[in-house]
Coordinates of C-alpha atoms in Angstrom, one line a residue:
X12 CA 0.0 0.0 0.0
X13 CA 1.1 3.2 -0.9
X14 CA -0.3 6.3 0.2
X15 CA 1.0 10.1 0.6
X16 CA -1.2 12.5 2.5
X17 CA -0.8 16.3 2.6
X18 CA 1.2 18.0 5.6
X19 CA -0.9 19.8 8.1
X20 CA -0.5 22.7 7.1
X21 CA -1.2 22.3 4.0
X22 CA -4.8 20.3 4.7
X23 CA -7.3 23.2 4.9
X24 CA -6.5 26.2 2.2
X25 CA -9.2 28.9 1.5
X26 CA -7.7 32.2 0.8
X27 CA -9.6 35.1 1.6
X28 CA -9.3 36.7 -2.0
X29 CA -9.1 35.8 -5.7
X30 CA -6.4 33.6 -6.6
X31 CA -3.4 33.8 -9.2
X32 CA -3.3 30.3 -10.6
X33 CA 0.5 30.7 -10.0
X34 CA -0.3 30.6 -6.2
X35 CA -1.8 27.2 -6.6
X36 CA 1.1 24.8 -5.5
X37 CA 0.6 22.5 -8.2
X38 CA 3.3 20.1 -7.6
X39 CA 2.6 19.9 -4.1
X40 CA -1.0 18.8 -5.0
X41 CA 0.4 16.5 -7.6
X42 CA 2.5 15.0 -4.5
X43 CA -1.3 13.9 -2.7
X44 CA -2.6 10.3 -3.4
X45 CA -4.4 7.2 -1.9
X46 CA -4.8 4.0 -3.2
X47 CA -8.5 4.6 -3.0
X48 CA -10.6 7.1 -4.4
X49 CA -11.2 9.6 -2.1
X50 CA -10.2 12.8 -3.2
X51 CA -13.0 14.9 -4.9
X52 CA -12.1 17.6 -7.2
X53 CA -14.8 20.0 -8.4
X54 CA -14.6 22.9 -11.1
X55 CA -17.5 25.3 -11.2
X56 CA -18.0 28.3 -13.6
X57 CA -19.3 31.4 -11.0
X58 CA -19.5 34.7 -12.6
X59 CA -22.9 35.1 -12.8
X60 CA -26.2 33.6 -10.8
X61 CA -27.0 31.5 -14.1
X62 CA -24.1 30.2 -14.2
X63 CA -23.4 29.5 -10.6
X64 CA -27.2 27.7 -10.9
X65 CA -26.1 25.6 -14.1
X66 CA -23.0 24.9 -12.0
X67 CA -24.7 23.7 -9.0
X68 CA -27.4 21.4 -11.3
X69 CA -24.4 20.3 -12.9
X70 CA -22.4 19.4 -9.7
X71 CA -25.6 17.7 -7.9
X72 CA -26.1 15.5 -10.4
X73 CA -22.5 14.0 -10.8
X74 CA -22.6 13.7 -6.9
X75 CA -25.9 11.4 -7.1
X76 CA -24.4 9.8 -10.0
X77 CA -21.2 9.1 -8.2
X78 CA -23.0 8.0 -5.1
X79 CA -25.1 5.1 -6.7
X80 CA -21.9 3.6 -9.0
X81 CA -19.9 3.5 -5.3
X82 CA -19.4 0.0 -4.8
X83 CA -19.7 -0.3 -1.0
X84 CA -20.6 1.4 2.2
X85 CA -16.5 1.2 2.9
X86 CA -16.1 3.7 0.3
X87 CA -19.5 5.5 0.2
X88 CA -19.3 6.4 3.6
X89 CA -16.3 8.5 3.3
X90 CA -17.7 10.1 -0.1
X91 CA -20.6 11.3 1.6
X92 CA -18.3 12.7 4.2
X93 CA -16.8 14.5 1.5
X94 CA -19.8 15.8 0.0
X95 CA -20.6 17.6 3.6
X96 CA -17.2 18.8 3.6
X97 CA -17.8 20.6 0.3
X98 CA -21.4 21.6 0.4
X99 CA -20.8 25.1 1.9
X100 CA -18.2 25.8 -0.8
X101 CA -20.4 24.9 -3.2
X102 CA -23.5 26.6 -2.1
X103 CA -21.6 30.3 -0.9
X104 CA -22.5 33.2 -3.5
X105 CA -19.8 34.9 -5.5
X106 CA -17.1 37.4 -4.5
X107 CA -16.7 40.5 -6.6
X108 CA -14.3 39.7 -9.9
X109 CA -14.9 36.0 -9.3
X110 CA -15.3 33.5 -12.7
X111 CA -14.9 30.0 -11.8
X112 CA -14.1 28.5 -8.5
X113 CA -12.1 25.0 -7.6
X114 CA -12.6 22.8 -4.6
X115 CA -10.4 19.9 -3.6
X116 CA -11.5 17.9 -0.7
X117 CA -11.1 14.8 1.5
X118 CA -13.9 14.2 4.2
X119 CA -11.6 11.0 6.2
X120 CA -8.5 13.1 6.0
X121 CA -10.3 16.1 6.6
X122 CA -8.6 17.4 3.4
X123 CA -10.2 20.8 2.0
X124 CA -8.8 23.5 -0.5
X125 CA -11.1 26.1 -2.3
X126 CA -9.6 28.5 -5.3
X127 CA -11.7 31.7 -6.4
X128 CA -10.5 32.5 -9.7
X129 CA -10.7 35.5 -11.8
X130 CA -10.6 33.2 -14.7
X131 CA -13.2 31.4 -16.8
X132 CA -13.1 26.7 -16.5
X133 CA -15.7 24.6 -17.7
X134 CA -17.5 22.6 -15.1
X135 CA -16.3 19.3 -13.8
X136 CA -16.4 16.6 -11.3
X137 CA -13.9 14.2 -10.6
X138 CA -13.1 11.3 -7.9
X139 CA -10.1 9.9 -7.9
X140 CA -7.1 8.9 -6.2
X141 CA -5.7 12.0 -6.2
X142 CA -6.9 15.7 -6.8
X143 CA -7.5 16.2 -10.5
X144 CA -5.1 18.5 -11.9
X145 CA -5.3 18.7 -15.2
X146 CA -7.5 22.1 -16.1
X147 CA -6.0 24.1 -13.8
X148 CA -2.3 23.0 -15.6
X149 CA -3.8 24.4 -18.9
X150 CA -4.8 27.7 -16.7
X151 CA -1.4 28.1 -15.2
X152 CA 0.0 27.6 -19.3
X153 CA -2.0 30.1 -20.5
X154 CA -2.0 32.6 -17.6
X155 CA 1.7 32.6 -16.1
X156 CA 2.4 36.3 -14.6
X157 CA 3.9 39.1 -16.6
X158 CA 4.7 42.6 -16.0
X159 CA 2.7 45.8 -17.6
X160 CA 4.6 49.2 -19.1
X161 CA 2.0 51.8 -19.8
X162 CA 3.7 55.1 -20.7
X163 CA 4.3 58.1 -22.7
X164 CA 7.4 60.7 -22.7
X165 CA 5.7 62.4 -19.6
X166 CA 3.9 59.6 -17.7
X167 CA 4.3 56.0 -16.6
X168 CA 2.4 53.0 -14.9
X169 CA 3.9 49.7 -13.9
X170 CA 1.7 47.2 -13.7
X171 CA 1.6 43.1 -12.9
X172 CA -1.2 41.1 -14.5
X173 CA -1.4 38.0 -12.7
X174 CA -4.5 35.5 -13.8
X175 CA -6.3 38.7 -15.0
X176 CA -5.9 40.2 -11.7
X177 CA -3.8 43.7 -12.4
X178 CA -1.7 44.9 -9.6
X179 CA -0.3 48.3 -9.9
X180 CA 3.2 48.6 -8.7
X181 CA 4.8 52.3 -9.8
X182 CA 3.6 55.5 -11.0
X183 CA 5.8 58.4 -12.5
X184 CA 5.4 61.6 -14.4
X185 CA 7.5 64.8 -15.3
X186 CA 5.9 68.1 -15.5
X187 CA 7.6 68.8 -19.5
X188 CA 6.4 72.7 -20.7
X189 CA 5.0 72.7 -24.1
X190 CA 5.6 76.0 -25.2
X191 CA 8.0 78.4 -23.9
X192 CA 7.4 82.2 -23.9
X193 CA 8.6 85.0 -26.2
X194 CA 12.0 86.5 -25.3
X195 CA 12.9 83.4 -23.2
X196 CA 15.2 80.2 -24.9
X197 CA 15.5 79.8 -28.0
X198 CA 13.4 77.2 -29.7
X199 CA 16.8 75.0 -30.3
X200 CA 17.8 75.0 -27.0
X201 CA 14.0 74.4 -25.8
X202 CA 13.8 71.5 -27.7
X203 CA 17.3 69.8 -26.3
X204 CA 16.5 70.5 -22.9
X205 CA 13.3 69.0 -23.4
X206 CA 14.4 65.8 -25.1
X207 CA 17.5 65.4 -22.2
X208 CA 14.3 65.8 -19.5
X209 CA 12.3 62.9 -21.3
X210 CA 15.5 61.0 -22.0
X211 CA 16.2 61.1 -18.2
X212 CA 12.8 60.2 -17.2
X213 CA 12.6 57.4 -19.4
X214 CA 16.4 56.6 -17.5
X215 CA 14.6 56.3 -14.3
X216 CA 11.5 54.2 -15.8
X217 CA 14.1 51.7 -16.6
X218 CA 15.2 51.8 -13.1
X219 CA 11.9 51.5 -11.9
X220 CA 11.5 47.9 -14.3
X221 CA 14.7 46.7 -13.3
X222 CA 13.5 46.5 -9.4
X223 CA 10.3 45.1 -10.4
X224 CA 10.0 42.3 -8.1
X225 CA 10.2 38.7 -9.7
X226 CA 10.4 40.2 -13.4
X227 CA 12.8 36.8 -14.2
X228 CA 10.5 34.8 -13.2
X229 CA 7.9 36.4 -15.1
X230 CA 6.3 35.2 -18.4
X231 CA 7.8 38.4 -19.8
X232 CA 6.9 42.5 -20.1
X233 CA 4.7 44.2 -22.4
X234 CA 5.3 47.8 -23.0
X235 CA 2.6 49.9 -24.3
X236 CA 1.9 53.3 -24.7
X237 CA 0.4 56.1 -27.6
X238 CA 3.8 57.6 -29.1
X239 CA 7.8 56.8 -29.9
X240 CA 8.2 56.6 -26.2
X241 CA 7.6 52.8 -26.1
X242 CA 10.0 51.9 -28.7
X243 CA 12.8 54.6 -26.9
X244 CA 12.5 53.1 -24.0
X245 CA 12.9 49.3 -25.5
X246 CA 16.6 50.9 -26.9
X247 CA 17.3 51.7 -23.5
X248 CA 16.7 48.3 -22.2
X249 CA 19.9 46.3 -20.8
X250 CA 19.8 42.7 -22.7
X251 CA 18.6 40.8 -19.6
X252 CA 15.4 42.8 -19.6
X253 CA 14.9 43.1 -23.2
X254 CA 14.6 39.9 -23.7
X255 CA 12.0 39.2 -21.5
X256 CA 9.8 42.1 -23.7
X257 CA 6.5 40.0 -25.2
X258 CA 6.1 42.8 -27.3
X259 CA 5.0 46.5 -27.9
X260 CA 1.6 47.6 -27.9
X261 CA -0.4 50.6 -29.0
X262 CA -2.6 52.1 -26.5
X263 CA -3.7 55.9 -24.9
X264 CA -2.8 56.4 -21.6
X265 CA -6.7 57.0 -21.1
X266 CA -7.0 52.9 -21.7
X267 CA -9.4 51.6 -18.9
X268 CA -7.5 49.1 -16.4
X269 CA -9.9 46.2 -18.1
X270 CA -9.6 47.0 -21.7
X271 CA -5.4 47.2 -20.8
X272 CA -5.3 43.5 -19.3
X273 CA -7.5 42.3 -22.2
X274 CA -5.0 43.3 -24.5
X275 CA -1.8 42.3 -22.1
X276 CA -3.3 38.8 -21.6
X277 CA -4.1 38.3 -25.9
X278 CA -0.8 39.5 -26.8
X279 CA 1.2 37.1 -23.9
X280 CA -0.8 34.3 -24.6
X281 CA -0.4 34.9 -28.7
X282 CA 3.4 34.9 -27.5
X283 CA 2.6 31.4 -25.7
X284 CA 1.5 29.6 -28.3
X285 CA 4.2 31.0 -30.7
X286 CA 6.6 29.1 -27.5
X287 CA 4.4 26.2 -27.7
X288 CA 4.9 25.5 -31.2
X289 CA 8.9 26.1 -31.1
X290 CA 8.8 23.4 -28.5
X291 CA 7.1 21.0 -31.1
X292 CA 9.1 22.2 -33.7
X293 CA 11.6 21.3 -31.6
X294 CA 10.7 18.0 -30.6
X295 CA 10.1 17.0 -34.7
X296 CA 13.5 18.1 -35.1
X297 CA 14.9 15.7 -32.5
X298 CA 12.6 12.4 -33.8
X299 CA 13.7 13.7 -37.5
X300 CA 17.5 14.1 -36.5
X301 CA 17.5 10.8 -34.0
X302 CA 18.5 12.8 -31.2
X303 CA 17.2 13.1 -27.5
X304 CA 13.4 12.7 -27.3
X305 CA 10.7 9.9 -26.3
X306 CA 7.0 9.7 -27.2
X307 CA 3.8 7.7 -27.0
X308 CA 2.2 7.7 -23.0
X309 CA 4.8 4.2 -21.8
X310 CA 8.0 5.7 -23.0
X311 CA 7.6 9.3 -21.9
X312 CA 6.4 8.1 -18.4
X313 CA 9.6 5.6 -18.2
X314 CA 11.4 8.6 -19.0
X315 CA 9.6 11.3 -16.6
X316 CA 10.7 8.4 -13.8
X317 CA 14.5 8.2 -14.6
X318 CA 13.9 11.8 -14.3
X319 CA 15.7 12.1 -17.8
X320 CA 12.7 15.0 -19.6
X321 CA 13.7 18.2 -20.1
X322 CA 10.4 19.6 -21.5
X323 CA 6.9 17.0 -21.2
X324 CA 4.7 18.4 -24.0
X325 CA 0.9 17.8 -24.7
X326 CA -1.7 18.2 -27.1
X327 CA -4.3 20.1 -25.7
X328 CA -7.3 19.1 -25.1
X329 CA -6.3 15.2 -26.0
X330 CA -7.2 12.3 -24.2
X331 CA -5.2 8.9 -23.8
X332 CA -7.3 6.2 -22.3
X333 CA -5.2 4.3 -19.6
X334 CA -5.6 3.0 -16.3
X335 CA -3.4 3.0 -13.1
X336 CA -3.0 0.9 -9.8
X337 CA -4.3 3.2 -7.0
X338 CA -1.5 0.6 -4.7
X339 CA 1.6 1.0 -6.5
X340 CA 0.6 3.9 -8.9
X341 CA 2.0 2.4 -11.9
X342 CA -0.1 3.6 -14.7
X343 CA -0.1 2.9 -18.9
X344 CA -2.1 2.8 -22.0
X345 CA -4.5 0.6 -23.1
X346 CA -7.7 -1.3 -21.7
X347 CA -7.7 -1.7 -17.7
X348 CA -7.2 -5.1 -16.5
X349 CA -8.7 -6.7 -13.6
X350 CA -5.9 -6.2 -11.2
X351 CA -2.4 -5.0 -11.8
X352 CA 0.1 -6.9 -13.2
X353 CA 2.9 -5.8 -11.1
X354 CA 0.7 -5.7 -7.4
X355 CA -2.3 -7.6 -7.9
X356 CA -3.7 -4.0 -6.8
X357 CA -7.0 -2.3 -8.1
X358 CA -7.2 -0.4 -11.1
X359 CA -8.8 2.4 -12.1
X360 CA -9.1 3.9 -15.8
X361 CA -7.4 7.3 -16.4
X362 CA -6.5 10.0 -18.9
X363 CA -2.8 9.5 -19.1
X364 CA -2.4 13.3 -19.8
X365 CA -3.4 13.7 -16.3
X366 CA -0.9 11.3 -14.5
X367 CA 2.2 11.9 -16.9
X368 CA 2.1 15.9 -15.7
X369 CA 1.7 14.9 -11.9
X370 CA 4.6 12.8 -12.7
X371 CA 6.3 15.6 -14.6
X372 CA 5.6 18.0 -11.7
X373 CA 7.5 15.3 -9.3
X374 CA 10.4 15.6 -10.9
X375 CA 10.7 19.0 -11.7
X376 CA 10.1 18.8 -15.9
X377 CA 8.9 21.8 -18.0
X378 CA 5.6 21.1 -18.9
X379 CA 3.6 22.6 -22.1
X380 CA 0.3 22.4 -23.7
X381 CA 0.7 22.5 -27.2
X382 CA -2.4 23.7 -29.5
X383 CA -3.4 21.2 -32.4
X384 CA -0.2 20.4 -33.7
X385 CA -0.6 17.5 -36.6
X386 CA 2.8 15.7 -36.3
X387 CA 2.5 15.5 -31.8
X388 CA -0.9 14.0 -32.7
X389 CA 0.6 11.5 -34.8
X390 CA 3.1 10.2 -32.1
X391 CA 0.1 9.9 -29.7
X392 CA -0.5 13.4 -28.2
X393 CA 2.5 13.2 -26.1
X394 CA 6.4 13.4 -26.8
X395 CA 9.2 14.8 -24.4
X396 CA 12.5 16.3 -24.7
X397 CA 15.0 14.7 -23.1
X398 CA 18.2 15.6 -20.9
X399 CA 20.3 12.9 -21.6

């Protein structure tokens, strides 16, 4: 028997405001597993009361759907436990900014996490052995943070966007004079001092982005503003900073706060799945050139486990029907046997997608979601890049 519970502190998490995805420790969740199924995972959509009403129809019905296929009162019991566990979650009304919300929970081991999330899922149920990753790993792919430069030649705002959630973190101006008056400089002279003063507030700008907190760690920077002052500033940028830049993009300084992470979060996640298909580019170039790589479900999981992948990617969206021993964990492709080969253990049917990024998460591999890519579809939906 093999089973890893979650440390104490890390058994009841319900923050008091929306959550970044990024503050959703994945890999510690992907850690959590029993060799029964016990662990309930729910995904509700919660912007609106018709929504949170379709959610809660949606949700009812998988519970008394799940109750009925429960084999025994040795595994009922502690559903049932669960489902009081979660009911409050379920039923409480919507914060403000809230789109979707995620509840993990475990009424034996007294197990309960609840997300609020500024972001939009589709609704889903799941009870399984573990809590049910998956969606909220195409989330964090899509939504990783990244830094906002709104400015002109006389005004700046730094922002971070973070799961649509925009955080402002400076604010800067210079007072520049237009016009000067007869009799005083000369227009020459007006004009250099002019362009020295924006030249030297775009100097401290750069400061200012330089001591922004985390920016490495970042998806990357947009800069956007109405004028030239963008693309100056982008000159001025040390190497180390420019290339983290997702890109320039036009905008007044008037933009409203919404309309400015709308267009932050297209262009980054445009820039995303530019990165997602280099990574498959890549990978076809390793199969095509012989070099490192492994594909199909059975190779890449051998592979995640000798801790050998560089980069685990899969297609979005793609499903590859497996099952896996909830007593050893040992998981593969094809139809689910009576017992497991290796334990005698009981089975359970999977989407392999799901356990080969827990797996990936274990051992610290780069994981990405790849849009519909034609030639990672042919070897399965799943490929990886390896170390060595």
């Amino acid at each position: 028997m093999r089973c890893m519970e979650s440390k104490p502190d890390f058994k009841t998490i319900m923050p008091d405001g929306l959550v970044p995805v990024t503050d959703i420790d994945l890999r510690a969740l992907s850690e959590i597993y029993d060799e029964r199924d016990v662990y309930l995972s729910v995904y509700m959509k919660s912007s609106s009361a018709a929504e949170l009403d379709a959610s809660r129809s949606f949700i009812a019905s998988r519970f008394k759907a799940m109750d009925k296929s429960l084999p025994a009162d040795d595994l009922r019991q502690p559903f049932r436990s669960t489902l009081s566990l979660v009911e409050e979650s379920v039923a409480s009304l919507p914060w403000k900014g809230e789109r979707s919300r995620v509840i993990f929970a475990c009424g034996p081991l007294s197990f309960l996490h609840v997300y609020r999330l500024g972001l939009e899922i589709e609704p889903l149920v799941v009870l399984d052995s573990s809590p049910f990753l998956l969606p909220l790993a195409r989330l964090r792919d899509d939504y990783e943070d990244y830094g906002l430069l709104l400015l002109d030649s006389q005004e700046a705002r730094l922002f971070t966007i973070r799961s649509r959630l925009l955080e402002e973190k400076i604010q800067s101006s210079i007072d520049l004079m237009n016009k000067h008056k007869k009799g005083g400089w000369s227009q020459m002279r007006f004009n250099r001092l002019r362009k020295g003063a924006i030249k030297s507030f775009l100097g401290e700008v750069m400061e200012d982005l330089l001591r922004l907190e985390g920016l490495q760690d970042m998806r990357g920077l947009v800069i956007a503003g109405p004028g030239e002052a963008k693309i100056e500033i982008m000159e001025m940028l040390p190497p180390q900073i420019k290339e983290k830049v997702l890109g320039l993009m036009d905008a007044s300084m008037g933009t409203s706060l919404a309309d400015l992470v709308e267009m932050g979060d297209r262009l980054a996640l445009d820039k995303e799945r530019a990165y997602g298909r280099e990574r498959a580019a890549e990978l076809r170039s390793a199969v095509l050139r012989g070099q490192l790589y492994a594909s199909g479900a059975d190779k890449v999981r051998d592979a995640l486990q000798q801790g050998r992948v560089k980069a685990l990617l899969l297609l979005d969206g793609f499903v590859i029907p497996g099952w896996i021993c909830e007593s050893c964990q040992h998981f593969q492709e094809g139809s689910q046997p009576e017992s497991c080969p290796r334990c005698n253990g009981r089975t359970s049917r999977v989407n392999l997608l799901e356990e080969l990024y827990e797996l990936a998460q274990r051992t610290g591999a780069e994981v990405e979601f790849v849009e519909e890519d034609d030639f990672l579809r042919s070897l399965g939906g799943v490929g990886a890049i390896l170390r060595y």
